[in-house]
XYZ file of C-alpha atoms in Angstrom:
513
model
C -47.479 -4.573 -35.585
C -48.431 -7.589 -33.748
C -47.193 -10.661 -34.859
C -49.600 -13.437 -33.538
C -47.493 -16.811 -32.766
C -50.529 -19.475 -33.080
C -50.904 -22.157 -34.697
C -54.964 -21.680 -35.116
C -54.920 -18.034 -36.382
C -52.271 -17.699 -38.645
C -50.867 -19.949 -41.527
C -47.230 -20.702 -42.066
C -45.992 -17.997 -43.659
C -44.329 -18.244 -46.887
C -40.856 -20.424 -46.725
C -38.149 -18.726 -48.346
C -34.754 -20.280 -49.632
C -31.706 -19.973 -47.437
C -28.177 -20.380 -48.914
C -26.106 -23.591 -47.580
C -23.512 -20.725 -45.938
C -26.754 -19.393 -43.922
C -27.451 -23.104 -42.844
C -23.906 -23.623 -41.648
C -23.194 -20.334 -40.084
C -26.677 -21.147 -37.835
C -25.882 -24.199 -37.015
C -22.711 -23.661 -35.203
C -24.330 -20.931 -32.799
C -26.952 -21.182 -30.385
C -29.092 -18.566 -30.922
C -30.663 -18.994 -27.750
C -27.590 -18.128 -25.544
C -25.076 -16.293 -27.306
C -22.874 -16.205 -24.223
C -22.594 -19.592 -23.894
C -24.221 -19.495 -20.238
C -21.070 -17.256 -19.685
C -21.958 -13.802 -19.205
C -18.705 -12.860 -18.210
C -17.156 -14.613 -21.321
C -15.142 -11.443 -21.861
C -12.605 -12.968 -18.938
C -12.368 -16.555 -20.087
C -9.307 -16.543 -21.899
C -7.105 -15.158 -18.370
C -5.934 -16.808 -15.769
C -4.241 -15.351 -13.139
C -1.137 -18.097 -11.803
C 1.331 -17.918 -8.058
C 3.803 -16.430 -10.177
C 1.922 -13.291 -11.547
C 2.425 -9.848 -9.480
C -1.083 -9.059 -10.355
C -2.604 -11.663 -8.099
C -2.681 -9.026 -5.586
C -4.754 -7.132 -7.331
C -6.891 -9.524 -9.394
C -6.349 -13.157 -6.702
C -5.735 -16.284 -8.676
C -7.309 -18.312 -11.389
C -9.995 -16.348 -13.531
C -10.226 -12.542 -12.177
C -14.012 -11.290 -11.552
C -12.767 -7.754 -10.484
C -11.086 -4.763 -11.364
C -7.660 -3.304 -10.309
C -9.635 -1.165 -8.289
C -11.800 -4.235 -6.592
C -14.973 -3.248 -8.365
C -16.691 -6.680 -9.104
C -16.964 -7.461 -13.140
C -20.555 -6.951 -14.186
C -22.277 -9.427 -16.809
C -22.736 -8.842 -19.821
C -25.154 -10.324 -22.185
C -26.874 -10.165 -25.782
C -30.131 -11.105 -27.545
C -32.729 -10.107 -30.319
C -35.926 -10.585 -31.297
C -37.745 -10.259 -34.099
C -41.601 -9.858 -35.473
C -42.174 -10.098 -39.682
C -38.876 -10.619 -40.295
C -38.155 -7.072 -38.394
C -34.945 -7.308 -35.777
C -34.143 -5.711 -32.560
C -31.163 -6.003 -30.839
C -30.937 -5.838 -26.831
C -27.721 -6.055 -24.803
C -26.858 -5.394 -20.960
C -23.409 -4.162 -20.440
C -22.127 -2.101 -17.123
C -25.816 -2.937 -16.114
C -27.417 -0.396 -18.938
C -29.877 -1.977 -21.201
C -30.535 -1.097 -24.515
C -33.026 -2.085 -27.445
C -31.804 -1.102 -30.766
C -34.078 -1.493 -33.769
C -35.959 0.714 -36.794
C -37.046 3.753 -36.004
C -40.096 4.662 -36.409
C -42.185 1.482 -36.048
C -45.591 2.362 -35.492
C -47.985 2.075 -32.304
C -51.585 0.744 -31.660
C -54.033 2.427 -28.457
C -55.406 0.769 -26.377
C -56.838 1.210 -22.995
C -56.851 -1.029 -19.453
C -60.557 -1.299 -18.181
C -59.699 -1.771 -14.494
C -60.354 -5.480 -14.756
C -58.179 -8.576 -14.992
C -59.115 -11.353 -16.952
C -58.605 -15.273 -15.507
C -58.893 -18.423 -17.122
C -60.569 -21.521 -16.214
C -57.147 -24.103 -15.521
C -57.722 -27.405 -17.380
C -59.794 -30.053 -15.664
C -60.603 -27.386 -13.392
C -64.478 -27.263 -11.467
C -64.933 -23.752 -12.350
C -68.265 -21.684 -11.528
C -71.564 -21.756 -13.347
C -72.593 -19.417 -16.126
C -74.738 -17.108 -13.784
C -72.120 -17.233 -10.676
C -71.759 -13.741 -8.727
C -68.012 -13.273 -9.194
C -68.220 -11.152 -5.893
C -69.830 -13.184 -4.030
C -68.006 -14.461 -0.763
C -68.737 -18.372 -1.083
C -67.151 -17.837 -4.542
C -64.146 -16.893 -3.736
C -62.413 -20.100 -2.697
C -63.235 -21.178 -6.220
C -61.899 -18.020 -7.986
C -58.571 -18.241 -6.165
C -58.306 -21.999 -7.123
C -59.977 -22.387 -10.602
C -58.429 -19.610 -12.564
C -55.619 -17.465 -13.550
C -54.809 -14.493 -15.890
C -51.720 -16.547 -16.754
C -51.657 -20.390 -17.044
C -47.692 -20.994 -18.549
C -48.100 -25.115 -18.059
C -51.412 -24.861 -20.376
C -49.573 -23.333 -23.428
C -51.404 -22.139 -25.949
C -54.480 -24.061 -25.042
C -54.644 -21.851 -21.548
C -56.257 -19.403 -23.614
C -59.794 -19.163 -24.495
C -61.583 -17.300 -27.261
C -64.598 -14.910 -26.512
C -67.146 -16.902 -27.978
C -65.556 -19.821 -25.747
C -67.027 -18.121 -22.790
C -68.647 -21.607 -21.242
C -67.279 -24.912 -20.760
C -69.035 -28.430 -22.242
C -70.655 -28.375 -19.522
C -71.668 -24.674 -18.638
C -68.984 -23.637 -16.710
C -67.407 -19.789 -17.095
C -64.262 -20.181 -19.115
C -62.994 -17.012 -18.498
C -63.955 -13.710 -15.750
C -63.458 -10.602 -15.628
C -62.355 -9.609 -12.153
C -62.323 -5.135 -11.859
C -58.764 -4.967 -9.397
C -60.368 -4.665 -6.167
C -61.463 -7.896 -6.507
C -60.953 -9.937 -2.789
C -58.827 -12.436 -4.853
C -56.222 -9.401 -5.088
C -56.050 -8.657 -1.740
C -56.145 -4.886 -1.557
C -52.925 -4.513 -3.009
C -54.565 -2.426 -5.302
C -57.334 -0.494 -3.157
C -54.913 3.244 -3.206
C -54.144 2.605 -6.979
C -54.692 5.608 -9.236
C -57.432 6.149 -11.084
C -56.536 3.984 -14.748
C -57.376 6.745 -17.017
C -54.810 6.735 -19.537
C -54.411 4.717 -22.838
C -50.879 3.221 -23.742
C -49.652 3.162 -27.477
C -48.244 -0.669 -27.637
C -46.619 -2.920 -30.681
C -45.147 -6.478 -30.549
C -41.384 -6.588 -30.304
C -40.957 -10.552 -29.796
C -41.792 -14.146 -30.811
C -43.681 -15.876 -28.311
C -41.609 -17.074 -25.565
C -38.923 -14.571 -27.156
C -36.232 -17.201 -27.151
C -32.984 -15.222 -28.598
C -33.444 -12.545 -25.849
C -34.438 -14.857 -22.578
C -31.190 -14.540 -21.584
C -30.744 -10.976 -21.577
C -34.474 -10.118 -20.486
C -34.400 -12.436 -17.855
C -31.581 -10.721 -16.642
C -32.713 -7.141 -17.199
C -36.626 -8.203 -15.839
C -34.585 -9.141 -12.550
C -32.460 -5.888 -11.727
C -33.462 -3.038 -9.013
C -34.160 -0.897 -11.925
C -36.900 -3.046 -13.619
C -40.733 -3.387 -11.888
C -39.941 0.673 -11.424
C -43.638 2.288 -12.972
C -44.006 5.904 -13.681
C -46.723 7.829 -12.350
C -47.852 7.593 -16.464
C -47.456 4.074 -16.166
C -49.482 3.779 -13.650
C -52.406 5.800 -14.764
C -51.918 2.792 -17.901
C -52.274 0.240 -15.370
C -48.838 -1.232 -16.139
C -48.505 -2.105 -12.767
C -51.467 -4.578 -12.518
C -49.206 -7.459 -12.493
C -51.488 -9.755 -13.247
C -51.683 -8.363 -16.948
C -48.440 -7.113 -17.219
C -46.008 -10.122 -15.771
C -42.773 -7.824 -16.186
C -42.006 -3.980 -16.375
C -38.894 -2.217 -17.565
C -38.978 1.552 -18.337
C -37.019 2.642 -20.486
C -35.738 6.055 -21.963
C -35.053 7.022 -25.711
C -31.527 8.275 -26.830
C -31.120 11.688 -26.908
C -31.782 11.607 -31.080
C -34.512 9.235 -31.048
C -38.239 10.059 -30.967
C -42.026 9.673 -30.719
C -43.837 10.860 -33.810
C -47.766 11.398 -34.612
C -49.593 11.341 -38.019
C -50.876 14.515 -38.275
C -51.852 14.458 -42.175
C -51.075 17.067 -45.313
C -53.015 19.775 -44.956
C -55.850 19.954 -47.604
C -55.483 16.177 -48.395
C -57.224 13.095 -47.588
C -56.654 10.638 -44.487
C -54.668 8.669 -46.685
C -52.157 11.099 -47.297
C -49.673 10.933 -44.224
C -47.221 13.350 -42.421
C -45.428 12.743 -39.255
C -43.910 15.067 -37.058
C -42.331 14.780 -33.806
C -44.010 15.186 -30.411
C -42.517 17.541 -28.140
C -42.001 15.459 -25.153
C -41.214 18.891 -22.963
C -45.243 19.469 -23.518
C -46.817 15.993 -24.117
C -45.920 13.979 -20.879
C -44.068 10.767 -22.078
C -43.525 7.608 -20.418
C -41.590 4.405 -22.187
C -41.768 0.491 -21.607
C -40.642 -2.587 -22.398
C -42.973 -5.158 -20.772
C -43.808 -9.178 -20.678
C -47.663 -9.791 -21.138
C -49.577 -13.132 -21.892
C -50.679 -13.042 -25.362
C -52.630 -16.344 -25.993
C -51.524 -17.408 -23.168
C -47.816 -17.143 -23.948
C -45.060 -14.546 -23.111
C -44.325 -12.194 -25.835
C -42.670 -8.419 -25.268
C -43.820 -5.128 -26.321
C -42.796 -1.972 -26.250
C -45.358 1.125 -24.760
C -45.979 4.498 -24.498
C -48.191 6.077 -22.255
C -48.574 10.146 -22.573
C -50.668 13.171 -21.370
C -50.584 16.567 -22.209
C -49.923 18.846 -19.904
C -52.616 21.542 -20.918
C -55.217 19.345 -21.941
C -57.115 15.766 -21.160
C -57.349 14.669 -24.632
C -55.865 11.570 -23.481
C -57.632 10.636 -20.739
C -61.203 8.315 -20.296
C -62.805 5.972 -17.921
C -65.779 4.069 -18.892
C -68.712 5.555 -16.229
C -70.104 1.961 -16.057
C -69.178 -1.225 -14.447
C -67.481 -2.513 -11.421
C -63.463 -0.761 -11.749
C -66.279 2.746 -12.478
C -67.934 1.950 -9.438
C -65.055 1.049 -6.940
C -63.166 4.309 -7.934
C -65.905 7.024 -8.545
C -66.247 8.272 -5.620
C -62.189 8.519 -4.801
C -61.105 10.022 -8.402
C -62.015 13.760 -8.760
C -62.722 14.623 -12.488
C -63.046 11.566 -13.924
C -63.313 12.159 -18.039
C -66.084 9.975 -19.053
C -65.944 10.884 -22.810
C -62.953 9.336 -25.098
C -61.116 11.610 -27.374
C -61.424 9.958 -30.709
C -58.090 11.838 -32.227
C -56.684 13.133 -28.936
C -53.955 16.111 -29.551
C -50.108 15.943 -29.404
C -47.275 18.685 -28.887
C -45.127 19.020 -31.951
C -41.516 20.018 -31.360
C -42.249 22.436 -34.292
C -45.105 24.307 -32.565
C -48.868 23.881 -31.898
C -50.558 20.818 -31.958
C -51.438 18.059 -34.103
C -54.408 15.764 -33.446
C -53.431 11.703 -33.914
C -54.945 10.678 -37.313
C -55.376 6.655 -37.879
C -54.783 4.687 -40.669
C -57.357 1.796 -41.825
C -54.509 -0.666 -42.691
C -52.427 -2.774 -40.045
C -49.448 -0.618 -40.098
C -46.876 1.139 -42.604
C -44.456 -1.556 -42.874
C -46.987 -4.454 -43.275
C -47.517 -3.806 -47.363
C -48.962 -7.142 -47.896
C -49.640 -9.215 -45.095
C -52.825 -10.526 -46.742
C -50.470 -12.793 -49.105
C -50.169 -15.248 -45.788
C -53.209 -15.203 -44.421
C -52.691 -12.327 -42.426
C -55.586 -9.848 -42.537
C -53.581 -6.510 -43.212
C -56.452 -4.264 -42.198
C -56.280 -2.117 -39.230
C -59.127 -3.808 -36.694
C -60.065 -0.407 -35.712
C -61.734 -1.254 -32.412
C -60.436 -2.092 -28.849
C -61.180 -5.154 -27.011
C -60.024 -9.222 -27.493
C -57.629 -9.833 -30.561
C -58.988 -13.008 -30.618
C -59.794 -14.846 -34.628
C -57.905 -11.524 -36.387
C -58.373 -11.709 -39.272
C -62.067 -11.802 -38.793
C -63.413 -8.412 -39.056
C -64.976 -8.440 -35.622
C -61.989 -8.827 -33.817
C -60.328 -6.317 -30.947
C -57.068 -5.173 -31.660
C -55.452 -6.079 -28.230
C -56.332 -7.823 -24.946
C -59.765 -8.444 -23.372
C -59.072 -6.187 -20.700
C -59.319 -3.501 -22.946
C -61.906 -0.572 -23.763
C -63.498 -1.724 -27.123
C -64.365 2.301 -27.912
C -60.809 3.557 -27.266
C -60.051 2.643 -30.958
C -56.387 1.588 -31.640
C -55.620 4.583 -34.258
C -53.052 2.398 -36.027
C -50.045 3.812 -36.989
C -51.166 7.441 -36.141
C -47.913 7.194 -33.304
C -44.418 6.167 -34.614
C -41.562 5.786 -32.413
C -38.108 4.868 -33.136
C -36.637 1.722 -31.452
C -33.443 3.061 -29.581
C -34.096 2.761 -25.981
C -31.650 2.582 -22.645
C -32.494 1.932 -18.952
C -30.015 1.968 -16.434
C -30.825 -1.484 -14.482
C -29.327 -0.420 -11.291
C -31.845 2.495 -10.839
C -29.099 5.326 -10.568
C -28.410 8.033 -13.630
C -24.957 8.268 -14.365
C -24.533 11.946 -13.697
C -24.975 11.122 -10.301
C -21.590 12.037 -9.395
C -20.901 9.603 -6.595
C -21.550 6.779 -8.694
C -18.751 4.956 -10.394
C -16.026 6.249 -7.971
C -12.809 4.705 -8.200
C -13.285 4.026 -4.497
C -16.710 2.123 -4.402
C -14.394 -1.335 -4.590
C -12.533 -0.653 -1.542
C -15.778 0.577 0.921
C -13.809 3.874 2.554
C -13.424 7.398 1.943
C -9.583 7.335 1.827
C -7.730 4.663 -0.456
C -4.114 4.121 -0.268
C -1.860 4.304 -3.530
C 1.327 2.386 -3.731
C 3.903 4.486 -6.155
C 7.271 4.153 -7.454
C 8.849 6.769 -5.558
C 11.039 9.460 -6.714
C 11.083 13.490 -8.358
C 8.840 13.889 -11.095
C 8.281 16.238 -13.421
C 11.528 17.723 -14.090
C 11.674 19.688 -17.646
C 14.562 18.527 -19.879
C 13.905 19.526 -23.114
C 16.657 21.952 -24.103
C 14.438 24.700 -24.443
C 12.904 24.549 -21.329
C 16.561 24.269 -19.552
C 18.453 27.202 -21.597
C 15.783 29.338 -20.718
C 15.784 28.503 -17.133
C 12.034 27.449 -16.946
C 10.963 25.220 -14.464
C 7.825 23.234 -13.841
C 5.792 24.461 -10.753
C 3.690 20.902 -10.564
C 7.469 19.250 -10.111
C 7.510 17.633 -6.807
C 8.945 14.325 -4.858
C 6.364 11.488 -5.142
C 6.775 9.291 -1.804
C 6.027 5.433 -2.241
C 2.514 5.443 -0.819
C -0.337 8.368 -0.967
C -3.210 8.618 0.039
C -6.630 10.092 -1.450
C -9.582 10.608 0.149
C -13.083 10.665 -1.546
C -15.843 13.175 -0.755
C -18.125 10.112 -0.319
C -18.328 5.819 -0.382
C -20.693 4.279 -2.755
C -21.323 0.555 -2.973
C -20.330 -0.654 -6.257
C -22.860 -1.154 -8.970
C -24.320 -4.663 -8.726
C -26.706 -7.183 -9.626
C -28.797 -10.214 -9.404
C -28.553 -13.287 -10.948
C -32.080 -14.139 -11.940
C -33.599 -17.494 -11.429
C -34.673 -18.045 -14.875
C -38.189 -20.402 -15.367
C -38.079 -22.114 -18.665
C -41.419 -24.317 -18.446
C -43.473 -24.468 -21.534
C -41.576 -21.941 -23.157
C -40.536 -23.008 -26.845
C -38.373 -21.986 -30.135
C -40.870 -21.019 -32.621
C -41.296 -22.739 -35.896
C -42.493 -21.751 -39.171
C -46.219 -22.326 -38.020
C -45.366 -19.720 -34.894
C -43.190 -16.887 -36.594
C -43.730 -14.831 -39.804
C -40.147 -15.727 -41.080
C -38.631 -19.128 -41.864
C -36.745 -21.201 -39.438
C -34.305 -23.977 -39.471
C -35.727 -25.829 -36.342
C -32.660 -28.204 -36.152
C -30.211 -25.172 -36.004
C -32.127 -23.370 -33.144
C -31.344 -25.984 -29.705
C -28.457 -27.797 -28.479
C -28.552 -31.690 -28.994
């Protein structure tokens, strides 16, 4: 489950030997660009010279295009890792994929409506009784605070009983979305009334995978919410910084705890959710934890039959701006809300009081280990009063740890387009027109010659007299698939060290000299 980078919560974790052969074989890689800054490495051994017939096709020097003209599309590779745990991401023909374990279990949590900015350093801030709504406020909000302060570091962040400033200022408020500072670009937003299932997938700063993420964060495909995703609030940018959806392969799975029958809690069965029954929606996103970057993976879902899944607090000001426009609001959270099982019926989402499955002993570093088994701030975990996500989040829409499992083999197609979309990938997407010319070696083809073929006087019907040039015509043009080259923004973002990961790290072998 989470693996929290910071220096103040969590100890180093225990150093373990690594053999000379390890030490070598890191140091002459940089882990944190694995291309080389050349994500079309696959081409740098060919160049085309004056004297080579396929400059036609290809032009000179190093070709970035196919025989058909289709422009070569990067390619590039990362991973990440939390307690020692890897997953491996790569973007080739602009499909993205996340390979890891399967079934790594999920925590729940719940959006409020609400955004939560910090007071920037050295900043004037408002008083302790301020009306955050008030207009003569405003000014201040917009230029005081943040949900996201990447120059501050770690230090941009500020604990909930760090609420004031030495001198009485608000350290941190809670603005609902329709907040003025937000400019009504949230005013027709759905009601948020769903929960998302989340777990850490990164580092902080997620160093080995910048490359690829800040290429896949940048594509048309990525920033695209479902209408799930939505009712999660995934697309309140200013708590989630980057979206990608993303899709499982066709054997991978979601999978809920639903218990041995006649046993205790502690006895554990999971089966899979039918997905054709329980509405599923799947994410990799970017969200300030501490005040730096990490990624996580989500699921958002909602039965079809039911509202199990669905709450919103009937107090506050998110209840208040949206009460009147959201019909059937479900003021009451499910405490163990039901799932479809691909083997029939239903299973309701039992919880497990420890931190997850495949954290046996994280109390031998410092740790915790314990499930916090509320919603709300993560803040001094491993303190038993602690949230077990973001301030932003419901504290009574418990995080039912573990009681959702889903396996780490995920796709997205960054361009936006399926591939059984039958126009794309046409051979004739590099030229622009229906109707593309072939140049031939002319002459008859297809005349049979093996003896038994001529003594018994059979002859091939698709024989014919291929002319030097032909030409085919297309039942439609498609552009080729293409991208964007991101512009990649590397302020305050670091390689983590022993103090900031729960795996040990030779610092020197991690950055270029």
């Amino acid at each position: 489950m989470n693996q929290i980078a910071f220096k103040k919560l969590i100890p180093l974790c225990v150093t373990l030997a690594l053999s000379s052969v390890a030490i070598q074989a890191a140091e002459s890689i940089d882990l944190t660009d694995l291309t080389n800054s050349d994500p079309f490495f696959y081409t740098s051994d060919q160049r085309i010279k004056p004297d080579n017939n396929q400059k036609e096709l290809l032009g000179l020097g190093r070709p970035n295009k196919t025989h058909s003209q289709i422009p070569h599309l990067p390619f590039y590779m990362g991973y990440m890792n939390t307690n020692s745990t890897y997953r491996f991401v790569n973007v080739a023909e602009q499909v993205f994929t996340m390979i890891g374990e399967g079934k790594h279990g999920l925590w729940r949590i719940q959006e409020n409506g609400t955004v939560r900015e910090y007071l920037r350093k050295d900043a004037k801030g408002l008083a302790k009784n301020a009306d955050i709504m008030a207009k003569e406020n405003l000014n201040v909000i917009e230029q005081n605070y943040s949900a996201f302060l990447p120059d501050e570091s770690w230090s941009g962040y500020k604990y909930p009983d760090e609420q004031y400033s030495k001198d009485g200022k608000l350290n941190y408020i809670d603005l609902p979305i329709t907040h003025p500072k937000y400019k009504n670009k949230y005013a027709e937003h759905a009601a948020i009334d769903l929960p998302n299932w989340y777990c850490t997938m990164s580092e902080n700063d997620y160093p080995y995978a910048q490359k690829a993420m800040g290429f896949a964060f940048n594509q048309k495909g990525a920033n695209q919410i479902g209408p799930l995703g939505k009712r999660a609030g995934l697309d309140v940018n200013e708590n989630y910084t980057k979206v990608l959806r993303v899709n499982h392969f066709p054997d991978a799975k979601s999978w809920v705890n639903v218990g041995q029958e006649g046993k205790d809690n502690l006895h554990v069965k999971w089966e899979a959710v039918d997905t054709a029954k329980t509405n599923a929606e799947y994410y990799l996103v970017e969200r300030p934890f501490f005040n730096k970057p990490y990624l996580f993976v989500l699921a958002v879902f909602d039965n079809k039959d039911n509202s199990d899944h669905q709450y919103i607090r009937p107090d506050g000001a998110y209840y208040q701006s949206i009460k009147n426009k959201a019909a059937n609001i479900k003021t009451s959270v499910t405490a163990q809300p039901s799932f479809h099982l691909e083997k029939g019926g239903t299973g309701k989402a039992i919880g497990l009081p420890i931190f997850g499955v495949h954290h046996p002993n994280r109390a031998s570093y410092g740790a915790g280990g314990a499930c916090p088994l509320k919603g709300g701030d993560w803040g001094r975990y491993p303190n038993t009063n602690s949230g077990s996500g973001w301030p932003t989040n419901y504290e009574e829409v418990t995080p039912l740890c573990d009681s959702v499992l889903v396996d780490i083999k995920f796709y997205s197609n960054l361009d936006g387009k399926d591939w059984n979309d039958s126009a794309k990938y046409l051979a004739n997407a590099g030229v622009g027109t229906k109707s593309v010319n072939y140049k031939l070696q002319p002459g008859q083809y297809g005349v049979f010659t093996d003896p038994y073929n001529t003594k018994n006087g059979k002859t091939n019907a698709e024989s014919k007299s291929v002319p030097a040039e032909l030409e085919i015509t297309y039942p439609s043009v498609e552009p080729p698939v293409s991208y964007v080259i991101p512009t990649t923004k590397v302020a305050g973002r670091m390689v983590p060290s022993e103090a900031t990961t729960c795996r040990p790290v030779i610092q020197a072998s991690l950055t270029k000299e």
